[in-house]
Short mmCIF file of C-alpha atoms and ligand atoms in Angstrom, two decimals:
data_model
loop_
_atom_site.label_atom_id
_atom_site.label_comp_id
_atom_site.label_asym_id
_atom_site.label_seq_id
_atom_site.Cartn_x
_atom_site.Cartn_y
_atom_site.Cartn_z
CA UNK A 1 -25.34 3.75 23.69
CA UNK A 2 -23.61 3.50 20.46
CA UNK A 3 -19.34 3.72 20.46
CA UNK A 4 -20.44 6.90 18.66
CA UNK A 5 -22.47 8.52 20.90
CA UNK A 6 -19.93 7.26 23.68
CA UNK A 7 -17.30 8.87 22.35
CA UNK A 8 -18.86 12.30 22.12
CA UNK A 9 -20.13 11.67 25.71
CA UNK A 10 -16.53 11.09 27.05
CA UNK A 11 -15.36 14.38 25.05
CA UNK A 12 -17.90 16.07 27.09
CA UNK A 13 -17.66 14.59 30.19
CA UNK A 14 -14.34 13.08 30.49
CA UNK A 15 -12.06 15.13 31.46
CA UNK A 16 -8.82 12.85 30.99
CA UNK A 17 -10.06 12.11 27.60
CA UNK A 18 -10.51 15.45 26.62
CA UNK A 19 -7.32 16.86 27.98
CA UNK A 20 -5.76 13.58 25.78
CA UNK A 21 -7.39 15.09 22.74
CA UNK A 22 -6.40 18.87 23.39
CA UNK A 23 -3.24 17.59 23.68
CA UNK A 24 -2.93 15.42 20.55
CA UNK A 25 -4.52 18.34 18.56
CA UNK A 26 -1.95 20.92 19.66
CA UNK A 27 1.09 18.51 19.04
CA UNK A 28 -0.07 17.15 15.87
CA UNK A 29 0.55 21.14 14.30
CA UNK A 30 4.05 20.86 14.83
CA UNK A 31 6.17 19.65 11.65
CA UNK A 32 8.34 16.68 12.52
CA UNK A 33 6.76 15.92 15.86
CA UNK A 34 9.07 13.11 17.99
CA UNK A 35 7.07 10.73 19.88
CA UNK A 36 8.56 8.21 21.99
CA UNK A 37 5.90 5.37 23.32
CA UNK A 38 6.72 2.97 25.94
CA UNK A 39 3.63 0.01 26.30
CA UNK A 40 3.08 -2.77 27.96
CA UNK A 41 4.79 -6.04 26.96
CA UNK A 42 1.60 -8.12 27.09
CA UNK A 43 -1.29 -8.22 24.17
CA UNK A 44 -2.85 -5.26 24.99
CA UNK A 45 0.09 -2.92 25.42
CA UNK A 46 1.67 -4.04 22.14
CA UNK A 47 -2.11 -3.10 20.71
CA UNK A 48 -2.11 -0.17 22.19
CA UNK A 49 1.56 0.80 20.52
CA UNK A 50 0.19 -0.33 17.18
CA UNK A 51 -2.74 1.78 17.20
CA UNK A 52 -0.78 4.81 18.53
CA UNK A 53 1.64 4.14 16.21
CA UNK A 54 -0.58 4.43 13.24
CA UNK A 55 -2.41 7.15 14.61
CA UNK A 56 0.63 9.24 15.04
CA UNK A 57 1.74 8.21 11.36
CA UNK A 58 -1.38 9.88 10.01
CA UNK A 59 -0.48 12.77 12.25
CA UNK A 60 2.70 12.69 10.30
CA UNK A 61 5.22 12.34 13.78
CA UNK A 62 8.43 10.08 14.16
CA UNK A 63 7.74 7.49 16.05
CA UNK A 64 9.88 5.36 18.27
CA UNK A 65 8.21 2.35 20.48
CA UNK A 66 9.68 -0.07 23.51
CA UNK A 67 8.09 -2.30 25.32
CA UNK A 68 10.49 -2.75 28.70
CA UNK A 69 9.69 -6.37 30.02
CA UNK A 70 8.57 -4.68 33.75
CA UNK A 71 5.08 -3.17 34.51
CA UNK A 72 6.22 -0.45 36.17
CA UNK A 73 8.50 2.41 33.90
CA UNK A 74 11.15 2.98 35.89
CA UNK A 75 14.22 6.51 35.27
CA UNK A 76 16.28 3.82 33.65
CA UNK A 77 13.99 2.33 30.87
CA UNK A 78 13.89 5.99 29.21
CA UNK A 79 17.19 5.19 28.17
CA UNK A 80 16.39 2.51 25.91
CA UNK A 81 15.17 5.45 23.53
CA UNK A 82 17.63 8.10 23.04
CA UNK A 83 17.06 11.90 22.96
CA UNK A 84 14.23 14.22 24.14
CA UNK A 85 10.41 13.99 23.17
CA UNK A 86 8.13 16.46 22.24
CA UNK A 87 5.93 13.45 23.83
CA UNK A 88 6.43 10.39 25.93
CA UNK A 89 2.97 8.48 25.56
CA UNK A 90 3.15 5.56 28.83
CA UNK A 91 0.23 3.26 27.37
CA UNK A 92 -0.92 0.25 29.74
CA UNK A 93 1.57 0.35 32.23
CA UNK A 94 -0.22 1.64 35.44
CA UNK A 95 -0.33 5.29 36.71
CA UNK A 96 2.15 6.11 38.67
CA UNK A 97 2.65 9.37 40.93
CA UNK A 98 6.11 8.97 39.56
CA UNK A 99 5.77 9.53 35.97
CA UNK A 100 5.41 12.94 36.57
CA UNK A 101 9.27 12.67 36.99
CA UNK A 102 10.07 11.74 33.41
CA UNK A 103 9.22 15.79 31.76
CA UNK A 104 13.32 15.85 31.95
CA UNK A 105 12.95 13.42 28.75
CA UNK A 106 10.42 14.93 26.67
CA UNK A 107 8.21 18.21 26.93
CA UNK A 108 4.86 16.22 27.20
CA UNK A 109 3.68 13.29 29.26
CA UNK A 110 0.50 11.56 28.59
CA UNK A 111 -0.16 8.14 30.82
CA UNK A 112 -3.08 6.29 28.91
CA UNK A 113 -4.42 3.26 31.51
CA UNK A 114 -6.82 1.18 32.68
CA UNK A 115 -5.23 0.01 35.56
CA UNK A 116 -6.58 1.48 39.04
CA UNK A 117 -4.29 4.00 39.88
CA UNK A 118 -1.21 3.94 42.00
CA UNK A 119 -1.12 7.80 43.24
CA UNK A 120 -2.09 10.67 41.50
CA UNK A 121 0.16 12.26 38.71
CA UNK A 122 -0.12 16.22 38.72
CA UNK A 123 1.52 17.20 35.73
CA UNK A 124 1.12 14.55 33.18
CA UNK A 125 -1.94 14.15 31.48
CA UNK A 126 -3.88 10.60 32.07
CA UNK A 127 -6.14 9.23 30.29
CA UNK A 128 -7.70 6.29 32.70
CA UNK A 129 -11.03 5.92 33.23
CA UNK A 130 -10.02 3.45 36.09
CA UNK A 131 -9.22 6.77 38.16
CA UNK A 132 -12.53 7.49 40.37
CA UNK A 133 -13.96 3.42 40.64
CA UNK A 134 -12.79 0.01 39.22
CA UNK A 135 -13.77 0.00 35.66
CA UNK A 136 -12.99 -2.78 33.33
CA UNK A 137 -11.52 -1.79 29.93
CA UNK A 138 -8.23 -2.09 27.89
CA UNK A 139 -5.96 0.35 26.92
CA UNK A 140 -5.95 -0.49 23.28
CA UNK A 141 -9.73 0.62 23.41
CA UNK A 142 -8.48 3.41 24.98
CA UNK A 143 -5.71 4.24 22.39
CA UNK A 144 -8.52 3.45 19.66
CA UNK A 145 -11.16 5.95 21.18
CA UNK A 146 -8.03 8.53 20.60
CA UNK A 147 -7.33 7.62 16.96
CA UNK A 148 -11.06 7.85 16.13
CA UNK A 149 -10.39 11.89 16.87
CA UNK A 150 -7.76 11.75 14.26
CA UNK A 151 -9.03 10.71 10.70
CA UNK A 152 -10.83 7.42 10.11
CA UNK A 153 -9.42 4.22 11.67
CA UNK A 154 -9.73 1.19 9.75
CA UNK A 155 -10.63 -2.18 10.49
CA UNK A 156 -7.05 -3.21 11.31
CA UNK A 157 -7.32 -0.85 14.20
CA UNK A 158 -10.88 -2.33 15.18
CA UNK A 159 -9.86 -6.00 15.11
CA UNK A 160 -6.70 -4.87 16.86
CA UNK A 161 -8.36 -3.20 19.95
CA UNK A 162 -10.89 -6.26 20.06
CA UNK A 163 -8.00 -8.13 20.65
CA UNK A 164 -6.61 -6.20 23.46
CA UNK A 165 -9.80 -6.00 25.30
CA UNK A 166 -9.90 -10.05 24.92
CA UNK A 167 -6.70 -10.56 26.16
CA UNK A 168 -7.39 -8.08 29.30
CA UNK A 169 -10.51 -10.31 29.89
CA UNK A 170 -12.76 -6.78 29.37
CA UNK A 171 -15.11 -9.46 27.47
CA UNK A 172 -15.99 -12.94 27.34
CA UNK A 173 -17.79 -13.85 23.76
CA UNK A 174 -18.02 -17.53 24.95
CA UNK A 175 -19.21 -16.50 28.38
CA UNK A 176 -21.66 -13.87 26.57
CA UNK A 177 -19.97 -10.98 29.48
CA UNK A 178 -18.85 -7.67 28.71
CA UNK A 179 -17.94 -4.59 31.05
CA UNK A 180 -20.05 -1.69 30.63
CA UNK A 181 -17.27 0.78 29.22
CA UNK A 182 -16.45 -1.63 26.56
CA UNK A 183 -20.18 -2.64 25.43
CA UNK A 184 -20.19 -0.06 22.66
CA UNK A 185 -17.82 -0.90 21.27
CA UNK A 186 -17.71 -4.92 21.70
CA UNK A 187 -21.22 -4.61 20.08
CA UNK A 188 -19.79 -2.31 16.94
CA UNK A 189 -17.51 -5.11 16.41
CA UNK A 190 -19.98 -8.09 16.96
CA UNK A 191 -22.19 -6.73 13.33
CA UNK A 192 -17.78 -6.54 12.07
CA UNK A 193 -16.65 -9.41 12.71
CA UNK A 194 -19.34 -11.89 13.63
CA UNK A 195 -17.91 -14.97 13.01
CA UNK A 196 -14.92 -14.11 15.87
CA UNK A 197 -18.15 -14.32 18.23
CA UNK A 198 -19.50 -17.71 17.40
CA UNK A 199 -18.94 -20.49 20.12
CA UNK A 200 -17.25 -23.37 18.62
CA UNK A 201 -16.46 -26.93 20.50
CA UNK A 202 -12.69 -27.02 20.11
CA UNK A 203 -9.39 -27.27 22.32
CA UNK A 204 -10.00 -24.82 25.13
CA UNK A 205 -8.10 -21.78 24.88
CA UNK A 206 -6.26 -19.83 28.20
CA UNK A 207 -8.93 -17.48 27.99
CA UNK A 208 -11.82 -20.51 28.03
CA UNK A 209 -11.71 -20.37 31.97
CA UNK A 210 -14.92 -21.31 32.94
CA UNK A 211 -16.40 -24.05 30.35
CA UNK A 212 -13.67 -26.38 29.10
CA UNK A 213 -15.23 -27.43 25.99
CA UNK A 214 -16.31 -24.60 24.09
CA UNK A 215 -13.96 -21.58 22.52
CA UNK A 216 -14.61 -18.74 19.93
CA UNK A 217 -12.04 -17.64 17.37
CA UNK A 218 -11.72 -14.06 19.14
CA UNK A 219 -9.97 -16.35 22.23
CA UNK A 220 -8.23 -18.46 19.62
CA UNK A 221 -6.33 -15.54 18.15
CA UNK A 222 -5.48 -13.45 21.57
CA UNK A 223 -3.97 -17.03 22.99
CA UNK A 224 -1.78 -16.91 19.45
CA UNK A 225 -0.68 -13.00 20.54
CA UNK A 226 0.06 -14.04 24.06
CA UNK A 227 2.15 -16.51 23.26
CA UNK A 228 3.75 -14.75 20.49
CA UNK A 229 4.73 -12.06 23.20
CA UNK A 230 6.31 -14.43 25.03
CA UNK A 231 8.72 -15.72 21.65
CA UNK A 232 11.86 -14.88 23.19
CA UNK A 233 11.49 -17.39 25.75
CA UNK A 234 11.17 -19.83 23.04
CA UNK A 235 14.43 -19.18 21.58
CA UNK A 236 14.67 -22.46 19.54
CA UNK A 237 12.30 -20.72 17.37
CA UNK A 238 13.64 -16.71 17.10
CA UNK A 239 15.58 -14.80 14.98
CA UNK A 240 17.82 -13.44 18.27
CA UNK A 241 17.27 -10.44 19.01
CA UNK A 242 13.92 -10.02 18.30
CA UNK A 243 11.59 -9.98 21.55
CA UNK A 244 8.03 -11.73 21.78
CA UNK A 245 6.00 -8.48 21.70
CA UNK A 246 8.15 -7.17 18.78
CA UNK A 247 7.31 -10.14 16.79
CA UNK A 248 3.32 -9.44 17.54
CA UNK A 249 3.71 -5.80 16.90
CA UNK A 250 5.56 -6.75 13.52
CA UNK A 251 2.80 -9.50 12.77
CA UNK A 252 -0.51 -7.14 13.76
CA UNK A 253 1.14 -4.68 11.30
CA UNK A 254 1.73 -6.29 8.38
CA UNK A 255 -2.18 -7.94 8.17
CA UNK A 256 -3.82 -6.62 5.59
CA UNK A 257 -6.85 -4.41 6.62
CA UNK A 258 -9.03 -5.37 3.84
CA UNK A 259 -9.17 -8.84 4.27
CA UNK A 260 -9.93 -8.98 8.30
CA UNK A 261 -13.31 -9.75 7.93
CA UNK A 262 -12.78 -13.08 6.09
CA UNK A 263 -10.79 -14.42 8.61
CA UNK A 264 -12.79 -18.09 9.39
CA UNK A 265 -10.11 -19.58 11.01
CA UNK A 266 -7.24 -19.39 13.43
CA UNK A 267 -4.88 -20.78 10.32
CA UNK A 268 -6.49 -18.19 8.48
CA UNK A 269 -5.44 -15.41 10.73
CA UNK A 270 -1.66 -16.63 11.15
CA UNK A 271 -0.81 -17.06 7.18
CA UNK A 272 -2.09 -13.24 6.82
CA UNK A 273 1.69 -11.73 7.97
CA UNK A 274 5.10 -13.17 7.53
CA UNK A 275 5.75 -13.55 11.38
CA UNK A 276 2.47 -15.89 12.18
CA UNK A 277 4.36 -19.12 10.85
CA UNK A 278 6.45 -17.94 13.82
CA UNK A 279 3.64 -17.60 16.34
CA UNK A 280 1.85 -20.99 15.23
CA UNK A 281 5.24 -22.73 15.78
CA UNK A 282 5.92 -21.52 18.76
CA UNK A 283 1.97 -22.68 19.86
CA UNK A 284 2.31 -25.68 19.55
CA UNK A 285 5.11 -25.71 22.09
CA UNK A 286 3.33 -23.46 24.51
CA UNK A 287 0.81 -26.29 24.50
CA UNK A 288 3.07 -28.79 25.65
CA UNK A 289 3.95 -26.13 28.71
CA UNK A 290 0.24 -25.87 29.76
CA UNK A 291 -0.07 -29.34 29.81
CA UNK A 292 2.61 -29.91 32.14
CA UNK A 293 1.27 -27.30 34.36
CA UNK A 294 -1.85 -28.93 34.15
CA UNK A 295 -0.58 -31.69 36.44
CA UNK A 296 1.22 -28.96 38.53
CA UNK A 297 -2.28 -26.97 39.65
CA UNK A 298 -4.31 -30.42 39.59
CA UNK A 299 -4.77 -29.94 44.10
CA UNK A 300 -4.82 -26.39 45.04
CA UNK A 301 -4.76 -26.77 49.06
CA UNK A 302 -8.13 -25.19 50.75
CA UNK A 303 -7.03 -22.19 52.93
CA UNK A 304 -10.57 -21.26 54.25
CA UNK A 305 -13.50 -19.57 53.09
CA UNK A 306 -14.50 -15.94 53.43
CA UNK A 307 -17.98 -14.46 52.47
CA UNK A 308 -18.71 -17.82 51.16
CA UNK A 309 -15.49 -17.64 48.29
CA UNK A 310 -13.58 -20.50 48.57
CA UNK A 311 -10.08 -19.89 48.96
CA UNK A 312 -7.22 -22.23 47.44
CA UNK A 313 -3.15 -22.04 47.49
CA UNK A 314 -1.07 -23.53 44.58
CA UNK A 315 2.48 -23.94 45.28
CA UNK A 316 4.33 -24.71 42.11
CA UNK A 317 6.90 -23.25 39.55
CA UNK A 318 6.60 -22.06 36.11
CA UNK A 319 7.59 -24.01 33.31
CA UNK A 320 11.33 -24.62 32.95
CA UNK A 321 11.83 -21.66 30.26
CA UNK A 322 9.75 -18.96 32.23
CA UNK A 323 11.44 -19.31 35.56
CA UNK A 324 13.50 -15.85 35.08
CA UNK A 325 10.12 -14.10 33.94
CA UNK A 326 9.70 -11.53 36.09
CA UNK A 327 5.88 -11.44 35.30
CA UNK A 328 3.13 -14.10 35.32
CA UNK A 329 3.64 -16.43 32.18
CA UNK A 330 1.75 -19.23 31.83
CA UNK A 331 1.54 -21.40 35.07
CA UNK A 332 -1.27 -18.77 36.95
CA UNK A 333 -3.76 -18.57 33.64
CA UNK A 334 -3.24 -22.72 33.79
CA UNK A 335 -4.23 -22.25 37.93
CA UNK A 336 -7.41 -20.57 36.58
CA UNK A 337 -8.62 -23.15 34.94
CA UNK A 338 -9.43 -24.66 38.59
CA UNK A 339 -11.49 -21.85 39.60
CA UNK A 340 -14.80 -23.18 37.99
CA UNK A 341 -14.42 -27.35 38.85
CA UNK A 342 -13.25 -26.42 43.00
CA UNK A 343 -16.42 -24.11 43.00
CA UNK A 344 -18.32 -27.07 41.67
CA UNK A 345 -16.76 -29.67 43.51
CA UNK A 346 -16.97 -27.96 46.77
CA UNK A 347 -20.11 -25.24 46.68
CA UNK A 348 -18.88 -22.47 47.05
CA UNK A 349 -20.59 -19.57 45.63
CA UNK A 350 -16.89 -18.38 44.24
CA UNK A 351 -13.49 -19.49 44.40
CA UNK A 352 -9.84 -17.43 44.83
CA UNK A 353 -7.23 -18.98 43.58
CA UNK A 354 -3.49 -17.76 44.91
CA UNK A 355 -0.41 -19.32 42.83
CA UNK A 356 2.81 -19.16 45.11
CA UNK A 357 5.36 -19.57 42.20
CA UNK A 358 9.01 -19.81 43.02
CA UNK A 359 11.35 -18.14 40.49
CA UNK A 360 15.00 -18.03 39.53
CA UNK A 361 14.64 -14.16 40.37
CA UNK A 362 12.37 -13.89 43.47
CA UNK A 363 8.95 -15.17 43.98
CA UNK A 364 6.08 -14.72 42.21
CA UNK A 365 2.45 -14.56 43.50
CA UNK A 366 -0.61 -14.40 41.29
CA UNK A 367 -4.31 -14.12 42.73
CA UNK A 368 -6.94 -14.77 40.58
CA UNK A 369 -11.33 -15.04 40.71
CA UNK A 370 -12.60 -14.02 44.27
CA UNK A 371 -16.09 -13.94 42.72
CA UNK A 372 -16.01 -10.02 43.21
CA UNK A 373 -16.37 -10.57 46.90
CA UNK A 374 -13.01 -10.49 47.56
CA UNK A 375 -10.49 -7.75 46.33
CA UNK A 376 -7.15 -9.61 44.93
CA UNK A 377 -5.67 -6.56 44.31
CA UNK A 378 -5.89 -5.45 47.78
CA UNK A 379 -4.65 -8.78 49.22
CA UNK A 380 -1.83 -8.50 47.02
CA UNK A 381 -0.95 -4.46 48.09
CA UNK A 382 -1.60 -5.54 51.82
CA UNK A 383 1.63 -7.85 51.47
CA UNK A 384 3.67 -5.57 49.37
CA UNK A 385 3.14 -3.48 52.13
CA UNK A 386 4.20 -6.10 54.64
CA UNK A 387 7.08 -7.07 53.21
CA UNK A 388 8.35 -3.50 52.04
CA UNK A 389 8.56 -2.68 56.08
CA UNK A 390 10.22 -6.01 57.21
CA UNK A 391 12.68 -5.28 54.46
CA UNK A 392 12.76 -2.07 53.95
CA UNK A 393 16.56 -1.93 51.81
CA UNK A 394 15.23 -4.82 49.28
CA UNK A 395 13.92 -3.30 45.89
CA UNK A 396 11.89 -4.73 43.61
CA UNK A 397 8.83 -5.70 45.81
CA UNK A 398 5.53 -4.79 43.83
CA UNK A 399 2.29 -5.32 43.18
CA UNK A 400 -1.39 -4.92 42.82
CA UNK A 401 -3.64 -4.24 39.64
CA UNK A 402 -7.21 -5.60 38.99
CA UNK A 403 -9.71 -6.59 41.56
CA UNK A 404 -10.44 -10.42 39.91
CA UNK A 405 -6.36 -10.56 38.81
CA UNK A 406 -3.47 -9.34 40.64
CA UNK A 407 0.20 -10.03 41.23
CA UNK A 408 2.83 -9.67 43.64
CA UNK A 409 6.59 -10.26 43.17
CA UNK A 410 9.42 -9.79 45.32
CA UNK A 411 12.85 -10.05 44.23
CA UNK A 412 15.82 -12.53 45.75
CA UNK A 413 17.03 -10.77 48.32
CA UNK A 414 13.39 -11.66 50.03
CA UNK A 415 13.68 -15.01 51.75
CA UNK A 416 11.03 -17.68 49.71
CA UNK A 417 10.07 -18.42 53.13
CA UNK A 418 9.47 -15.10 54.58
CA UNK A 419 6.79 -14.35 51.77
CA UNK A 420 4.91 -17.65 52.37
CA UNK A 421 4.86 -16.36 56.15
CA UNK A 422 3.80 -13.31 55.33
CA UNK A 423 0.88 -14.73 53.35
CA UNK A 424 0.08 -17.51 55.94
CA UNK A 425 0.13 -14.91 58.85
CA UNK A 426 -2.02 -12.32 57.00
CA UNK A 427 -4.82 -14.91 56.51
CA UNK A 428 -4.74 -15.47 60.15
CA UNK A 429 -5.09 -12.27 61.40
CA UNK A 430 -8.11 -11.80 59.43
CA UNK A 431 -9.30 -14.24 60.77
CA UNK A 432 -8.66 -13.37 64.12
CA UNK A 433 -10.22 -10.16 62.94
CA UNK A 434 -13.25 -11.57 61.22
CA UNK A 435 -13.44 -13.16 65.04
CA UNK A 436 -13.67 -10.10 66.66
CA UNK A 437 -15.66 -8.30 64.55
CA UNK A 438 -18.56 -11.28 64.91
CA UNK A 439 -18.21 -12.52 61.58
CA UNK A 440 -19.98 -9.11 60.92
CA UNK A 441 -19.55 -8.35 57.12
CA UNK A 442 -15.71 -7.56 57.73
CA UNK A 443 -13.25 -8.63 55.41
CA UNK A 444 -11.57 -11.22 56.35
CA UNK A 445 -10.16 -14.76 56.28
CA UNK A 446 -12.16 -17.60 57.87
CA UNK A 447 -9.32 -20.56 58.12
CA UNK A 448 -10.97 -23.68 58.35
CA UNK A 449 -8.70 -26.98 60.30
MN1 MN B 1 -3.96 -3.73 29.74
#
């Protein structure tokens, strides 16, 4: 299937998509049209903005854009922008039951995600192909199948969405993998930008998880955006006031379209916009972070193994100037990196890896791998769950997302050791239940010692 032909298939069959587009077309009649957008603070939701925000430029709207550093959009955020909509566009961060709440700030909601949802909005409209089965995408694909319905996109939006979908591992041009709903378009951009494909020995990037020696210029640049959204942790190097995914939205901006494809280089690709010089600065100190973490995630303990996935436990914190992020940083992409050698090392046929991180603001636990044998994202809701009814007052206990990459946090007024029992105690009654059940396909914790 060509992107083409895929996006005339999902105006046909997609209903989400279609409603998007209905929606879009109506709004886009009205002379100054307000448009408030509130994205993700990571690579993908700053994409996303860009692309909407250049769509809705062509449309001719006013266009205002935050990026609130929480997954969740919570009643309070919507006062960062002030005013009423004629639409509040939620791109990347989750679908929520309780965004149908937010129609008191503008007339239209539209939710465009890829997450798996968390309830079912009624009255906004959602755009999430994640809403029936896990589907691996990105919503700045999404955002650019929407501005393909309005007037040509150019190859700033392309190169743009391809970095979205990198940075929400929906590909892997090192690895050669791809998820089905973004092969049309991964493959449109393969015969665009081929040399952002080509395997190069190099410095291993945070996205090179599972070979070490070997990187491509697509993971090169998304590691640059990452960081970048992270530049207000790196002070020493900012303009204050400026936040990390403003500079990337600033620096995506300003490259020039024309000249995309001739990018041969990660240099290249950073001298293109004012704000790179920035980004590569603030690199090279981001490399000096993942190298200390390196020695933090070097023995992950073994906690058992479950339909032959190994399971490990990292205890460690983040890097001195993330430890009031409340979001995985750096330190659980740097646990990653021992997925592949523990498999190796030890035979399983996968490995999970969970990163018990304590923070300045609560604690923060990252899952990652589980070989698609074991659901991360469910482990991780199972002890939101938990700890939600043992302390029912506290706020701020959430978590979830992707089956192969989830998180949990819970804020300060959770005890660091009540979460680690939590955790400990849930592996053991699976086990106890994978006991009962005769080791009979159920899913469940074998604890070895
Ligand atoms: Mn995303």
């Amino acid at each position: 299937m060509t992107y083409r032909e895929q996006l005339k298939f999902l105006l046909e069959r997609d209903a989400g998509f279609s409603e998007a587009v209905g929606l879009l077309k109506q709004l886009g009649q009205r002379s100054g049209l307000e448009v408030g957008i509130f994205s993700h603070h990571d690579v993908d939701g700053v994409s996303s903005a860009l692309i909407l925000h250049r769509m809705f430029r062509r449309l001719g709207a006013k266009v205002v854009i935050k990026f609130p550093e929480r997954f969740k959009l919570l009643e309070e955020d919507l006062k960062l922008i002030k005013g009423k909509f004629d639409l509040l566009v939620i791109s990347d961060k989750g679908t929520f039951a309780s965004y149908d709440d937010f129609f008191e700030k503008a007339e239209n909601v539209l939710i465009i995600d890829h997450h798996a949802p968390d309830g079912n909005p009624k009255k906004a409209s959602v755009f999430n192909p994640a809403m029936e089965s896990h589907t691996l995408a990105a919503t700045s694909l999404l955002c650019h199948m929407l501005a393909t319905q309005f007037g040509p996109t150019d190859e700033l939006d392309d190169l743009t969405a391809l970095l979205g979908c990198r940075a929400d591992f929906a590909f892997d041009p090192v690895e050669e993998r791809c998820g089905e709903f973004v092969r049309p378009f991964i493959e449109r951009s393969m015969k665009k930008f081929p040399h952002l494909f080509k395997t190069r020995l190099g410095r291993p990037t945070m996205y090179d998880v599972v070979d070490r020696r070997r990187t491509a210029l697509t993971n090169q640049m998304a590691e640059a955006l990452h960081v970048g959204t992270l530049a207000h942790y790196y002070g020493e190097f900012l303009n204050s006031g400026v936040s990390g995914p403003e500079l990337v939205f600033d620096f995506l901006k300003e490259l020039p379209a024309d000249d995309l494809i001739m990018i041969k280089n990660l240099d290249d690709f950073l001298s293109m916009a004012p704000a790179g010089k920035t980004i590569s600065r603030i690199l090279e100190s981001f490399q000096l972070d993942w190298e200390l973490l390196e020695i933090r995630v070097r023995s992950p303990i073994f906690l058992g193994e479950i339909k032959s996935v190994g399971v490990y436990l990292v205890f460690a914190r983040e890097v001195p100037r993330m430890q009031s992020t409340p979001f995985a940083a750096v330190l659980p992409y740097v646990a990653s990196t021992q997925l592949e050698p523990l498999r190796r090392a030890f035979g399983h046929e996968a490995t999970m890896i969970m990163v018990f991180c304590p923070k300045e603001n609560g604690v923060q636990i990252s899952m990652r791998g589980g070989g698609g044998r074991i659901d991360c994202s469910l482990i991780c809701a199972q002890l939101v769950d938990r700890l939600r009814r043992l302390y029912p007052g506290c706020a701020g206990i959430e978590g979830g997302v992707h089956p192969d990459a989830a998180e949990c946090f819970s804020g300060k007024s959770v005890p660091i050791y009540a979460v680690m029992r939590e955790l400990l105690l849930m592996i053991k009654e699976w086990s106890q239940q994978e006991i009962r059940a005769d080791g009979g396909g159920h899913f469940a914790f074998r604890v070895m010692g």
